Amino acid sequence: MDDKHDGPLTKDGIRLHSEADFAGMHRAGQVTARILDDIAEHVFPGQTTEELDRLITQMVEASGATSATIGYRGYQHASCISVNHVVCHGIPSNKVLKAGDILNIDVTVILDGWFGDSSRMYVAGEIPRKAERLVQVTYDSLMLGIEAVRPGNTFGDIGHAIQSYVESQRMSVVRDFCGHGLGRVFHAPPNVLHYGRPGTGPRLEEGMFFTIEPMVNLGRPETKVLADDWTAVTRDKSLSAQFEHSIGVTATGFEIFTLSPKGKFHPTWR
């Protein structure tokens, strides 16, 4: 790790970053966001998730970045692709997408030592009404969580904003997975829970970098991990959705590093 990018740690072990570090994270985040933009046209009924991953691998290489996930804990793909009741960490395969399938595509790249991490929802063909509502609630919950990001607030404020909204829509927030700190490492403190009580947890400070990535289920929140040790699914087989942005805390609020250059972050934004 390059010492000039080693900012101080808070008492909770969360690294604080400099203005120059924000620029590095923005560049990495935009590579990821462009890849997620460009893969959208390749999502359609009859497509396989392994072909989507092959295309993403090519896009990562063409961008001049490297994949953060290939080789990570033995994982061998440039993306996680989670279809319908798969909550997260879906492994690309020869599974063929059917009309109305919803899927989350999660990509993390490394550019000049900085990690760009984002995921968003896609749909094969026309989106069914109940899936559309789930996707919208999940997106709205992410943005409500982000709006709670400012110095002086707490991570509990972020989780509460997400949880209270999702549960008001009679859906549930997954408890078994969370967001995380990142920067020049893939995963670092803090754990960013998508549920919580206002005023609890570490206080937000300028220079913190982390992801917010709520997973929302139409049914109950419980999940289980399959025998491959990666794929997490809803226990009740209900649909699940997720959106993820990488965030930096600024003096007055936040910067989103992974905004879509083409405005395609949501599957209905054509």
XYZ file of N, CA and C in Angstrom:
810
model
N 0.849 -1.196 0.000
C 0.000 0.000 0.000
C 0.881 1.242 0.000
N 0.507 2.231 -0.758
C 1.286 3.461 -0.888
C 1.059 4.330 0.344
N 2.143 4.608 1.089
C 2.007 5.318 2.362
C 1.378 6.686 2.215
N 1.569 7.346 1.070
C 1.037 8.703 0.935
C -0.494 8.711 0.926
N -1.088 7.535 0.746
C -2.551 7.453 0.769
C -3.061 6.898 2.096
N -2.163 6.679 3.045
C -2.577 6.144 4.333
C -3.003 7.286 5.242
N -4.285 7.610 5.238
C -4.788 8.643 6.120
C -4.940 8.119 7.529
N -5.293 8.992 8.467
C -5.460 8.571 9.858
C -6.661 7.652 10.025
N -6.647 6.911 11.133
C -7.764 6.054 11.492
C -8.567 6.694 12.612
N -9.885 6.538 12.572
C -10.724 6.978 13.683
C -10.597 5.969 14.822
N -11.195 6.286 15.961
C -11.152 5.355 17.100
C -11.871 4.052 16.788
N -12.725 4.056 15.756
C -13.424 2.837 15.340
C -12.664 2.091 14.244
N -11.445 2.549 13.918
C -10.632 1.865 12.923
C -10.999 2.174 11.488
N -11.712 3.280 11.277
C -12.144 3.659 9.931
C -11.158 4.685 9.378
N -10.625 4.416 8.179
C -9.617 5.294 7.603
C -10.256 6.567 7.050
N -9.561 7.692 7.259
C -9.975 8.973 6.696
C -9.055 9.311 5.524
N -9.635 9.760 4.427
C -8.896 9.960 3.186
C -8.804 11.443 2.808
N -7.847 11.734 1.927
C -7.569 13.102 1.502
C -8.379 13.469 0.265
N -8.288 14.733 -0.107
C -8.961 15.217 -1.317
C -8.458 14.490 -2.556
N -7.153 14.224 -2.618
C -6.599 13.494 -3.757
C -7.152 12.074 -3.824
N -7.414 11.492 -2.670
C -7.976 10.139 -2.641
C -9.387 10.114 -3.230
N -10.141 11.195 -2.997
C -11.477 11.280 -3.600
C -11.380 11.188 -5.120
N -10.377 11.854 -5.709
C -10.218 11.827 -7.162
C -9.921 10.414 -7.650
N -9.076 9.683 -6.917
C -8.777 8.306 -7.294
C -9.994 7.414 -7.218
N -10.788 7.583 -6.162
C -12.004 6.775 -6.023
C -13.026 7.125 -7.097
N -13.093 8.392 -7.462
C -14.029 8.795 -8.513
C -13.659 8.131 -9.838
N -12.380 8.116 -10.171
C -11.947 7.500 -11.432
C -12.257 5.999 -11.445
N -11.967 5.323 -10.355
C -12.245 3.890 -10.285
C -13.750 3.623 -10.326
N -14.499 4.431 -9.598
C -15.951 4.260 -9.577
C -16.574 4.473 -10.936
N -16.039 5.405 -11.698
C -16.592 5.672 -13.020
C -16.274 4.555 -14.016
N -15.151 3.872 -13.853
C -14.885 2.699 -14.700
C -15.948 1.639 -14.453
N -16.214 1.349 -13.183
C -17.249 0.374 -12.849
C -18.610 0.808 -13.380
N -18.947 2.066 -13.200
C -20.253 2.565 -13.634
C -20.411 2.460 -15.149
N -19.359 2.743 -15.905
C -19.449 2.632 -17.364
C -19.639 1.184 -17.798
N -18.965 0.264 -17.112
C -19.143 -1.157 -17.431
C -20.590 -1.572 -17.166
N -21.137 -1.149 -16.044
C -22.530 -1.488 -15.734
C -23.501 -0.822 -16.709
N -23.158 0.362 -17.203
C -23.952 0.981 -18.270
C -23.918 0.116 -19.532
N -22.704 -0.271 -19.926
C -22.520 -0.919 -21.229
C -23.053 -2.350 -21.265
N -23.158 -3.005 -20.105
C -23.662 -4.380 -20.106
C -25.181 -4.419 -20.262
N -25.851 -3.286 -20.056
C -27.324 -3.274 -20.032
C -27.924 -3.819 -21.322
N -27.372 -3.455 -22.475
C -27.948 -3.890 -23.753
C -27.795 -5.388 -23.994
N -26.951 -6.036 -23.209
C -26.713 -7.466 -23.384
C -27.603 -8.322 -22.483
N -28.438 -7.690 -21.671
C -29.355 -8.416 -20.787
C -30.688 -8.580 -21.501
N -31.018 -9.815 -21.852
C -32.272 -10.094 -22.562
C -32.610 -11.571 -22.396
N -33.884 -11.945 -22.613
C -34.261 -13.357 -22.526
C -33.436 -14.192 -23.504
N -32.954 -15.347 -23.026
C -32.115 -16.213 -23.841
C -30.635 -16.034 -23.594
N -30.249 -14.918 -22.969
C -28.848 -14.674 -22.637
C -28.452 -15.529 -21.435
N -27.178 -15.888 -21.336
C -26.693 -16.604 -20.162
C -25.895 -15.661 -19.273
N -25.852 -15.990 -17.997
C -25.091 -15.144 -17.078
C -23.591 -15.318 -17.296
N -23.147 -16.483 -17.776
C -21.718 -16.627 -18.048
C -21.284 -15.784 -19.243
N -22.169 -15.590 -20.221
C -21.833 -14.714 -21.340
C -21.771 -13.265 -20.874
N -22.678 -12.872 -19.987
C -22.599 -11.528 -19.424
C -21.268 -11.333 -18.706
N -20.847 -12.331 -17.948
C -19.583 -12.222 -17.228
C -18.398 -12.178 -18.195
N -18.462 -12.932 -19.287
C -17.378 -12.897 -20.283
C -17.255 -11.489 -20.868
N -18.390 -10.873 -21.173
C -18.375 -9.513 -21.708
C -17.837 -8.525 -20.683
N -18.231 -8.691 -19.429
C -17.745 -7.805 -18.374
C -16.236 -7.951 -18.209
N -15.744 -9.177 -18.275
C -14.302 -9.408 -18.179
C -13.566 -8.647 -19.276
N -14.092 -8.699 -20.495
C -13.491 -7.962 -21.610
C -13.532 -6.459 -21.361
N -14.658 -5.973 -20.836
C -14.793 -4.542 -20.570
C -13.814 -4.074 -19.504
N -13.610 -4.882 -18.477
C -12.647 -4.528 -17.427
C -11.253 -4.402 -18.031
N -10.871 -5.385 -18.838
C -9.539 -5.354 -19.455
C -9.393 -4.159 -20.394
N -10.436 -3.881 -21.180
C -10.379 -2.765 -22.132
C -10.291 -1.415 -21.430
N -10.772 -1.337 -20.198
C -10.767 -0.074 -19.456
C -9.397 0.252 -18.862
N -8.478 -0.712 -18.891
C -7.186 -0.505 -18.264
C -7.174 -0.806 -16.780
N -8.292 -1.311 -16.272
C -8.381 -1.694 -14.862
C -8.186 -3.201 -14.737
N -8.206 -3.697 -13.507
C -8.197 -5.133 -13.262
C -9.406 -5.486 -12.408
N -9.828 -6.741 -12.503
C -10.954 -7.202 -11.705
C -10.516 -7.440 -10.264
N -11.315 -6.950 -9.327
C -11.027 -7.191 -7.911
C -11.510 -8.558 -7.453
N -12.400 -9.186 -8.234
C -13.024 -10.424 -7.762
C -12.377 -11.683 -8.326
N -11.724 -11.588 -9.501
C -11.065 -12.773 -10.048
C -9.884 -13.126 -9.148
N -9.959 -14.298 -8.532
C -8.932 -14.737 -7.602
C -9.194 -14.368 -6.152
N -10.240 -13.572 -5.899
C -10.564 -13.187 -4.521
C -11.189 -14.372 -3.797
N -10.488 -14.899 -2.785
C -10.951 -16.058 -2.023
C -11.345 -17.216 -2.944
N -10.614 -17.347 -4.039
C -10.853 -18.443 -4.971
C -11.921 -18.191 -6.017
N -12.566 -17.025 -5.962
C -13.621 -16.704 -6.937
C -12.978 -16.473 -8.310
N -13.660 -16.896 -9.384
C -13.025 -16.904 -10.705
C -13.778 -16.086 -11.751
N -14.565 -15.103 -11.317
C -15.360 -14.330 -12.259
C -15.203 -12.833 -11.988
N -15.461 -12.029 -13.028
C -15.338 -10.573 -12.914
C -16.618 -9.926 -12.409
N -17.637 -10.729 -12.149
C -18.905 -10.191 -11.657
C -19.587 -11.233 -10.793
N -20.514 -10.768 -9.973
C -21.514 -11.626 -9.338
C -22.844 -11.280 -9.994
N -23.603 -12.299 -10.399
C -24.871 -12.073 -11.079
C -25.948 -12.873 -10.345
N -26.856 -12.167 -9.716
C -27.829 -12.768 -8.805
C -29.231 -12.610 -9.377
N -29.864 -13.743 -9.722
C -31.126 -13.752 -10.460
C -32.290 -14.100 -9.531
N -33.336 -13.286 -9.587
C -34.615 -13.520 -8.909
C -34.472 -13.690 -7.396
N -34.496 -14.917 -6.867
C -34.458 -15.098 -5.416
C -33.028 -15.228 -4.886
N -32.031 -15.064 -5.761
C -30.646 -15.006 -5.287
C -30.396 -13.601 -4.730
N -29.964 -13.542 -3.483
C -29.800 -12.269 -2.789
C -28.503 -11.581 -3.225
N -27.410 -12.336 -3.260
C -26.112 -11.782 -3.642
C -25.139 -12.913 -3.914
N -24.006 -12.574 -4.528
C -22.895 -13.498 -4.782
C -23.279 -14.644 -5.709
N -24.242 -14.402 -6.614
C -24.588 -15.394 -7.610
C -23.424 -15.623 -8.570
N -23.108 -16.877 -8.856
C -21.971 -17.223 -9.710
C -22.441 -17.327 -11.158
N -21.797 -16.616 -12.094
C -22.174 -16.736 -13.513
C -22.091 -18.186 -13.977
N -23.072 -18.572 -14.812
C -23.161 -19.969 -15.259
C -23.856 -20.022 -16.608
N -24.152 -21.226 -17.065
C -24.883 -21.389 -18.325
C -26.388 -21.234 -18.139
N -26.807 -20.728 -16.983
C -28.223 -20.455 -16.739
C -28.731 -19.443 -17.761
N -29.846 -19.753 -18.401
C -30.427 -18.896 -19.434
C -31.484 -17.991 -18.797
N -31.400 -16.701 -19.071
C -32.388 -15.769 -18.544
C -33.722 -15.946 -19.250
N -34.791 -15.895 -18.477
C -36.149 -15.993 -19.011
C -36.804 -14.617 -18.975
N -37.823 -14.424 -19.796
C -38.546 -13.154 -19.825
C -39.103 -12.850 -18.439
N -38.840 -11.651 -17.962
C -39.318 -11.227 -16.660
C -38.360 -11.474 -15.517
N -37.244 -12.174 -15.783
C -36.239 -12.353 -14.739
C -35.639 -11.007 -14.350
N -35.423 -10.814 -13.050
C -34.660 -9.653 -12.592
C -33.307 -10.151 -12.091
N -32.292 -9.324 -12.259
C -30.960 -9.746 -11.835
C -30.144 -8.551 -11.369
N -29.322 -8.821 -10.370
C -28.351 -7.845 -9.903
C -26.999 -8.209 -10.473
N -26.301 -7.232 -11.047
C -24.935 -7.425 -11.512
C -24.026 -6.549 -10.670
N -23.035 -7.187 -10.046
C -22.127 -6.530 -9.106
C -20.712 -6.623 -9.679
N -20.071 -5.473 -9.873
C -18.726 -5.419 -10.465
C -17.833 -4.557 -9.578
N -16.612 -5.042 -9.338
C -15.603 -4.250 -8.639
C -14.308 -4.281 -9.440
N -13.763 -3.114 -9.724
C -12.490 -3.016 -10.444
C -11.455 -2.342 -9.558
N -10.195 -2.509 -9.946
C -9.092 -1.799 -9.308
C -8.432 -0.941 -10.382
N -8.364 0.350 -10.143
C -7.729 1.282 -11.072
C -6.743 2.146 -10.284
N -5.476 2.064 -10.668
C -4.423 2.826 -9.977
C -4.453 2.594 -8.467
N -4.792 1.368 -8.079
C -4.805 1.004 -6.668
C -6.097 1.282 -5.930
N -7.052 1.935 -6.592
C -8.325 2.261 -5.952
C -9.420 1.306 -6.412
N -10.335 0.974 -5.492
C -11.392 0.003 -5.771
C -12.701 0.726 -6.104
N -13.268 0.389 -7.246
C -14.577 0.897 -7.642
C -15.603 -0.216 -7.560
N -16.593 -0.086 -6.702
C -17.520 -1.176 -6.378
C -18.952 -0.673 -6.515
N -19.739 -1.349 -7.359
C -21.133 -0.940 -7.541
C -21.936 -2.120 -8.059
N -23.230 -2.090 -7.801
C -24.137 -3.067 -8.414
C -25.467 -2.392 -8.684
N -26.170 -2.962 -9.639
C -27.503 -2.439 -9.947
C -28.370 -3.539 -10.527
N -29.663 -3.249 -10.636
C -30.634 -4.229 -11.113
C -30.854 -4.097 -12.622
N -31.150 -5.244 -13.230
C -31.482 -5.335 -14.654
C -32.689 -6.250 -14.786
N -33.330 -6.204 -15.954
C -34.469 -7.080 -16.213
C -34.359 -7.628 -17.622
N -34.679 -8.914 -17.759
C -34.717 -9.553 -19.076
C -36.117 -9.359 -19.648
N -36.248 -8.516 -20.661
C -37.565 -8.233 -21.232
C -38.347 -7.262 -20.370
N -39.658 -7.459 -20.301
C -40.525 -6.570 -19.520
C -40.533 -6.997 -18.062
N -40.518 -6.015 -17.178
C -40.457 -6.322 -15.753
C -41.862 -6.567 -15.204
N -42.089 -7.670 -14.484
C -43.396 -7.913 -13.861
C -43.694 -6.849 -12.808
N -44.970 -6.595 -12.573
C -45.361 -5.489 -11.683
C -44.807 -5.653 -10.279
N -44.910 -6.840 -9.689
C -44.435 -6.977 -8.304
C -42.913 -6.836 -8.239
N -42.218 -7.291 -9.279
C -40.766 -7.125 -9.319
C -40.401 -5.663 -9.500
N -41.180 -4.954 -10.312
C -40.914 -3.532 -10.531
C -41.027 -2.751 -9.228
N -42.040 -3.081 -8.444
C -42.205 -2.390 -7.160
C -41.047 -2.710 -6.221
N -40.620 -3.973 -6.180
C -39.475 -4.348 -5.348
C -38.224 -3.576 -5.757
N -37.963 -3.525 -7.051
C -36.788 -2.813 -7.551
C -36.856 -1.341 -7.175
N -38.027 -0.736 -7.330
C -38.168 0.690 -7.015
C -37.961 0.961 -5.528
N -38.548 0.129 -4.681
C -38.391 0.314 -3.233
C -36.917 0.156 -2.844
N -36.238 -0.807 -3.457
C -34.823 -1.027 -3.139
C -33.983 0.169 -3.559
N -34.234 0.675 -4.764
C -33.514 1.867 -5.222
C -33.786 3.051 -4.295
N -35.056 3.280 -3.980
C -35.404 4.416 -3.116
C -34.754 4.283 -1.747
N -34.665 3.045 -1.234
C -34.056 2.850 0.082
C -32.566 3.176 0.042
N -31.892 2.806 -1.045
C -30.481 3.176 -1.188
C -30.313 4.685 -1.133
N -31.128 5.406 -1.905
C -30.968 6.856 -1.970
C -31.323 7.515 -0.635
N -32.293 6.960 0.086
C -32.604 7.490 1.419
C -31.436 7.265 2.376
N -30.789 6.101 2.257
C -29.609 5.848 3.079
C -28.496 6.829 2.760
N -28.276 7.081 1.469
C -27.219 8.009 1.059
C -27.519 9.418 1.558
N -28.779 9.802 1.529
C -29.141 11.150 1.978
C -28.865 11.364 3.468
N -28.694 10.280 4.223
C -28.376 10.396 5.651
C -26.877 10.557 5.891
N -26.089 10.555 4.801
C -24.631 10.648 4.935
C -24.208 12.108 5.036
N -23.680 12.470 6.196
C -23.070 13.782 6.397
C -22.283 13.722 7.709
N -21.222 14.505 7.847
C -20.457 14.487 9.095
C -21.355 14.770 10.302
N -21.159 13.996 11.355
C -21.949 14.167 12.569
C -23.081 13.181 12.699
N -23.622 12.708 11.559
C -24.594 11.627 11.630
C -23.878 10.318 11.955
N -24.656 9.263 12.167
C -24.064 7.969 12.502
C -24.449 6.927 11.456
N -23.744 5.801 11.514
C -24.099 4.705 10.613
C -25.472 4.135 10.965
N -25.876 4.254 12.223
C -27.234 3.854 12.593
C -28.294 4.693 11.902
N -27.978 5.977 11.645
C -28.911 6.840 10.918
C -29.118 6.330 9.488
N -28.030 5.858 8.859
C -28.138 5.303 7.504
C -29.017 4.064 7.522
N -28.712 3.139 8.429
C -29.486 1.903 8.501
C -30.951 2.148 8.808
N -31.207 3.090 9.709
C -32.600 3.386 10.070
C -33.366 3.959 8.882
N -32.730 4.839 8.119
C -33.413 5.422 6.959
C -33.834 4.336 5.978
N -32.960 3.352 5.768
C -33.260 2.258 4.842
C -34.333 1.346 5.418
N -34.116 0.876 6.641
C -35.025 -0.092 7.250
C -36.439 0.454 7.401
N -36.562 1.678 7.904
C -37.900 2.210 8.178
C -38.691 2.370 6.885
N -38.009 2.777 5.807
C -38.716 2.922 4.534
C -39.118 1.566 3.977
N -38.190 0.621 3.929
C -38.490 -0.696 3.353
C -39.635 -1.364 4.102
N -39.574 -1.336 5.423
C -40.617 -2.008 6.196
C -41.958 -1.289 6.082
N -41.937 0.021 5.825
C -43.193 0.739 5.589
C -43.851 0.290 4.290
N -43.050 -0.286 3.386
C -43.564 -0.814 2.120
C -43.862 -2.307 2.200
N -43.845 -2.866 3.412
C -44.147 -4.273 3.685
C -43.174 -5.218 2.978
N -41.937 -4.814 2.942
C -40.853 -5.663 2.471
C -39.838 -5.779 3.596
N -38.765 -6.538 3.382
C -37.818 -6.769 4.472
C -36.389 -6.512 4.012
N -35.561 -6.080 4.968
C -34.145 -5.808 4.724
C -33.324 -7.021 5.153
N -32.462 -7.494 4.280
C -31.577 -8.608 4.607
C -30.603 -8.173 5.705
N -30.444 -9.016 6.739
C -29.546 -8.715 7.861
C -28.183 -9.386 7.720
N -28.101 -10.418 6.876
C -26.919 -11.280 6.856
C -25.749 -10.708 6.057
N -25.977 -9.656 5.288
C -24.924 -9.039 4.476
C -25.016 -7.525 4.634
N -23.893 -6.848 4.428
C -23.878 -5.414 4.686
C -22.897 -4.718 3.754
N -22.925 -3.389 3.786
C -21.929 -2.611 3.079
C -20.621 -2.609 3.856
N -19.606 -1.944 3.307
C -18.268 -2.057 3.886
C -17.417 -0.850 3.495
N -16.406 -0.593 4.295
C -15.407 0.378 3.916
C -14.584 -0.128 2.746
N -14.036 0.789 1.980
C -13.152 0.436 0.861
C -12.288 1.647 0.538
N -11.409 1.487 -0.390
C -10.492 2.555 -0.795
C -9.386 1.917 -1.589
N -8.215 1.750 -0.955
C -7.124 1.008 -1.566
C -7.137 -0.450 -1.128
N -8.215 -0.837 -0.466
C -8.503 -2.236 -0.123
C -9.956 -2.507 -0.488
N -10.279 -3.788 -0.692
C -11.616 -4.188 -1.123
C -12.618 -4.063 0.024
N -12.236 -4.578 1.183
C -13.128 -4.558 2.343
C -12.353 -4.062 3.556
N -12.934 -3.125 4.271
C -12.304 -2.537 5.451
C -13.417 -2.070 6.386
N -13.089 -1.735 7.648
C -14.101 -1.118 8.494
C -14.603 0.174 7.841
N -15.883 0.494 8.052
C -16.857 -0.140 8.944
C -17.725 -1.155 8.197
N -18.453 -1.961 8.965
C -19.595 -2.685 8.410
C -20.764 -1.702 8.338
N -21.361 -1.591 7.166
C -22.459 -0.638 6.966
C -23.765 -1.433 6.950
N -24.442 -1.460 8.100
C -25.691 -2.212 8.221
C -26.826 -1.431 7.569
N -27.768 -2.158 7.002
C -28.902 -1.533 6.316
C -30.147 -1.530 7.199
N -29.935 -1.624 8.485
C -30.985 -1.516 9.501
C -30.314 -0.916 10.728
N -31.095 -0.360 11.624
C -30.474 0.196 12.825
C -31.321 1.267 13.479
N -30.764 1.816 14.551
C -31.452 2.851 15.323
C -30.738 4.184 15.140
N -31.487 5.266 15.040
C -30.858 6.590 14.880
C -29.889 6.877 16.014
N -28.780 7.513 15.679
C -27.831 7.949 16.693
C -26.902 6.878 17.210
N -26.978 5.646 16.649
C -26.108 4.565 17.112
C -25.002 4.307 16.098
N -23.964 3.619 16.563
C -22.857 3.280 15.679
C -21.848 4.411 15.564
N -20.755 4.164 14.827
C -19.720 5.190 14.671
C -20.275 6.454 14.019
N -19.666 7.587 14.367
C -20.051 8.850 13.739
C -19.357 9.007 12.393
N -20.085 9.567 11.447
C -19.529 9.828 10.121
C -18.579 11.017 10.179
N -17.441 10.878 9.499
C -16.460 11.957 9.433
C -16.029 12.169 7.989
N -15.678 13.395 7.673
C -15.187 13.708 6.343
C -13.989 12.814 6.001
N -14.008 12.246 4.798
C -12.910 11.404 4.354
C -13.174 9.918 4.456
N -14.287 9.515 5.047
C -14.637 8.093 5.077
C -15.120 7.644 3.698
N -14.714 6.444 3.282
C -15.194 5.819 2.051
C -15.874 4.505 2.419
N -17.050 4.239 1.839
C -17.741 2.980 2.101
C -18.825 2.755 1.058
N -19.331 1.522 1.029
C -20.468 1.210 0.168
C -21.749 1.196 0.991
N -22.833 1.545 0.329
C -24.182 1.305 0.851
C -24.850 0.419 -0.195
N -25.375 -0.733 0.205
C -25.841 -1.713 -0.774
C -27.005 -2.554 -0.252
N -28.130 -1.914 0.057
C -29.244 -2.657 0.657
C -29.746 -3.786 -0.228
N -29.997 -4.924 0.417
C -30.662 -6.064 -0.206
C -32.059 -6.142 0.394
N -33.064 -6.136 -0.460
C -34.459 -6.078 -0.011
C -35.213 -7.276 -0.573
N -35.974 -7.948 0.286
C -36.750 -9.114 -0.124
C -38.247 -8.801 -0.126
N -38.949 -9.384 -1.087
C -40.412 -9.266 -1.085
C -41.015 -10.010 0.092
N -40.343 -11.076 0.519
C -40.827 -11.870 1.641
C -40.045 -11.586 2.909
N -39.669 -12.640 3.600
C -38.962 -12.508 4.865
C -37.475 -12.220 4.631
N -36.757 -11.729 5.654
C -35.369 -11.335 5.464
C -34.351 -12.472 5.486
N -34.747 -13.668 5.941
C -33.766 -14.728 6.155
C -33.171 -15.221 4.832
N -31.872 -15.545 4.887
C -31.172 -16.066 3.723
C -30.460 -17.363 4.089
N -29.998 -18.074 3.076
C -29.104 -19.213 3.296
C -28.090 -19.239 2.162
N -26.899 -19.737 2.462
C -25.830 -19.844 1.478
C -25.797 -21.274 0.963
N -25.750 -21.417 -0.367
C -25.787 -22.741 -0.989
C -24.449 -23.473 -0.834
N -24.422 -24.699 -1.297
C -23.253 -25.567 -1.105
C -22.004 -25.052 -1.796
N -22.144 -24.133 -2.767
C -20.958 -23.582 -3.435
C -20.212 -22.581 -2.556
N -20.766 -22.276 -1.371
C -20.174 -21.355 -0.395
C -20.173 -19.900 -0.836
N -20.869 -19.585 -1.902
C -20.983 -18.201 -2.381
C -22.432 -17.746 -2.468
N -23.240 -18.502 -3.210
C -24.576 -18.044 -3.583
C -25.497 -17.961 -2.369
N -26.020 -16.759 -2.101
C -26.973 -16.554 -1.016
C -28.364 -16.373 -1.607
N -29.347 -17.098 -1.064
C -30.713 -17.048 -1.576
C -31.676 -16.747 -0.435
N -32.875 -16.290 -0.792
C -33.907 -16.096 0.221
C -34.407 -17.466 0.676
N -34.578 -17.620 1.972
C -35.044 -18.911 2.497
C -36.462 -19.240 2.015
N -37.275 -18.210 1.842
C -38.667 -18.451 1.445
C -38.873 -18.374 -0.062
N -37.760 -18.272 -0.818
C -37.776 -18.227 -2.292
C -38.443 -16.963 -2.849
N -38.605 -15.951 -2.004
C -39.173 -14.691 -2.489
C -38.132 -13.931 -3.307
N -38.605 -13.032 -4.160
C -37.700 -12.215 -4.973
C -36.857 -11.300 -4.083
N -35.633 -11.014 -4.551
C -34.742 -10.119 -3.838
C -34.129 -9.139 -4.826
N -33.827 -7.933 -4.369
C -33.197 -6.917 -5.216
C -32.127 -6.193 -4.409
N -31.182 -5.570 -5.125
C -30.098 -4.845 -4.480
C -29.588 -3.753 -5.405
N -29.238 -2.616 -4.821
C -28.480 -1.567 -5.506
C -27.310 -1.187 -4.608
N -26.191 -0.822 -5.231
C -24.990 -0.470 -4.459
C -24.275 0.716 -5.089
N -23.930 1.683 -4.248
C -23.048 2.777 -4.636
C -21.857 2.817 -3.692
N -20.733 3.325 -4.187
C -19.581 3.657 -3.348
C -19.639 5.148 -3.044
N -19.413 5.497 -1.779
C -19.672 6.835 -1.259
C -18.434 7.379 -0.557
N -18.216 8.680 -0.660
C -17.239 9.360 0.185
C -17.937 10.439 0.991
N -17.575 10.571 2.262
C -18.157 11.610 3.111
C -17.382 12.906 2.891
N -18.089 13.962 2.500
C -17.477 15.281 2.279
C -17.737 16.182 3.490
N -17.240 17.400 3.428
C -17.414 18.339 4.545
C -18.887 18.654 4.788
N -19.689 18.620 3.741
C -21.096 19.006 3.858
C -22.085 17.881 3.584
N -21.598 16.712 3.158
C -22.529 15.634 2.825
C -21.804 14.438 2.248
N -21.964 14.204 0.951
C -21.425 12.986 0.359
C -21.075 13.216 -1.106
N -20.217 12.357 -1.631
C -19.981 12.227 -3.060
C -20.240 10.778 -3.428
N -21.034 10.558 -4.495
C -21.258 9.215 -5.012
C -20.235 8.972 -6.115
N -19.357 7.996 -5.919
C -18.295 7.737 -6.883
C -18.774 6.948 -8.099
N -19.896 6.243 -7.971
C -20.305 5.256 -8.975
C -21.584 5.651 -9.710
N -21.845 6.949 -9.837
C -23.011 7.403 -10.602
C -22.922 6.930 -12.051
N -24.041 6.570 -12.638
C -24.087 6.110 -14.030
C -23.860 7.270 -14.982
N -22.813 7.214 -15.843
C -22.599 8.296 -16.811
C -23.754 8.456 -17.793
N -24.441 7.344 -18.092
C -25.527 7.376 -19.074
C -26.912 7.454 -18.426
N -26.963 7.599 -17.104
C -28.254 7.652 -16.430
C -29.022 6.350 -16.491
N -28.300 5.220 -16.469
C -28.925 3.897 -16.600
C -28.889 3.099 -15.282
N -28.772 3.777 -14.162
C -28.606 3.042 -12.909
C -29.817 2.197 -12.562
N -30.975 2.567 -13.054
C -32.238 1.867 -12.760
C -32.696 1.171 -14.046
N -33.201 -0.072 -13.964
C -33.515 -0.801 -15.199
C -34.619 -0.200 -16.066
N -35.447 0.670 -15.485
C -36.491 1.292 -16.303
C -36.047 2.643 -16.878
N -34.802 3.051 -16.575
C -34.275 4.306 -17.130
C -33.595 4.002 -18.454
N -34.312 4.079 -19.533
C -33.764 3.703 -20.854
C -33.032 4.871 -21.481
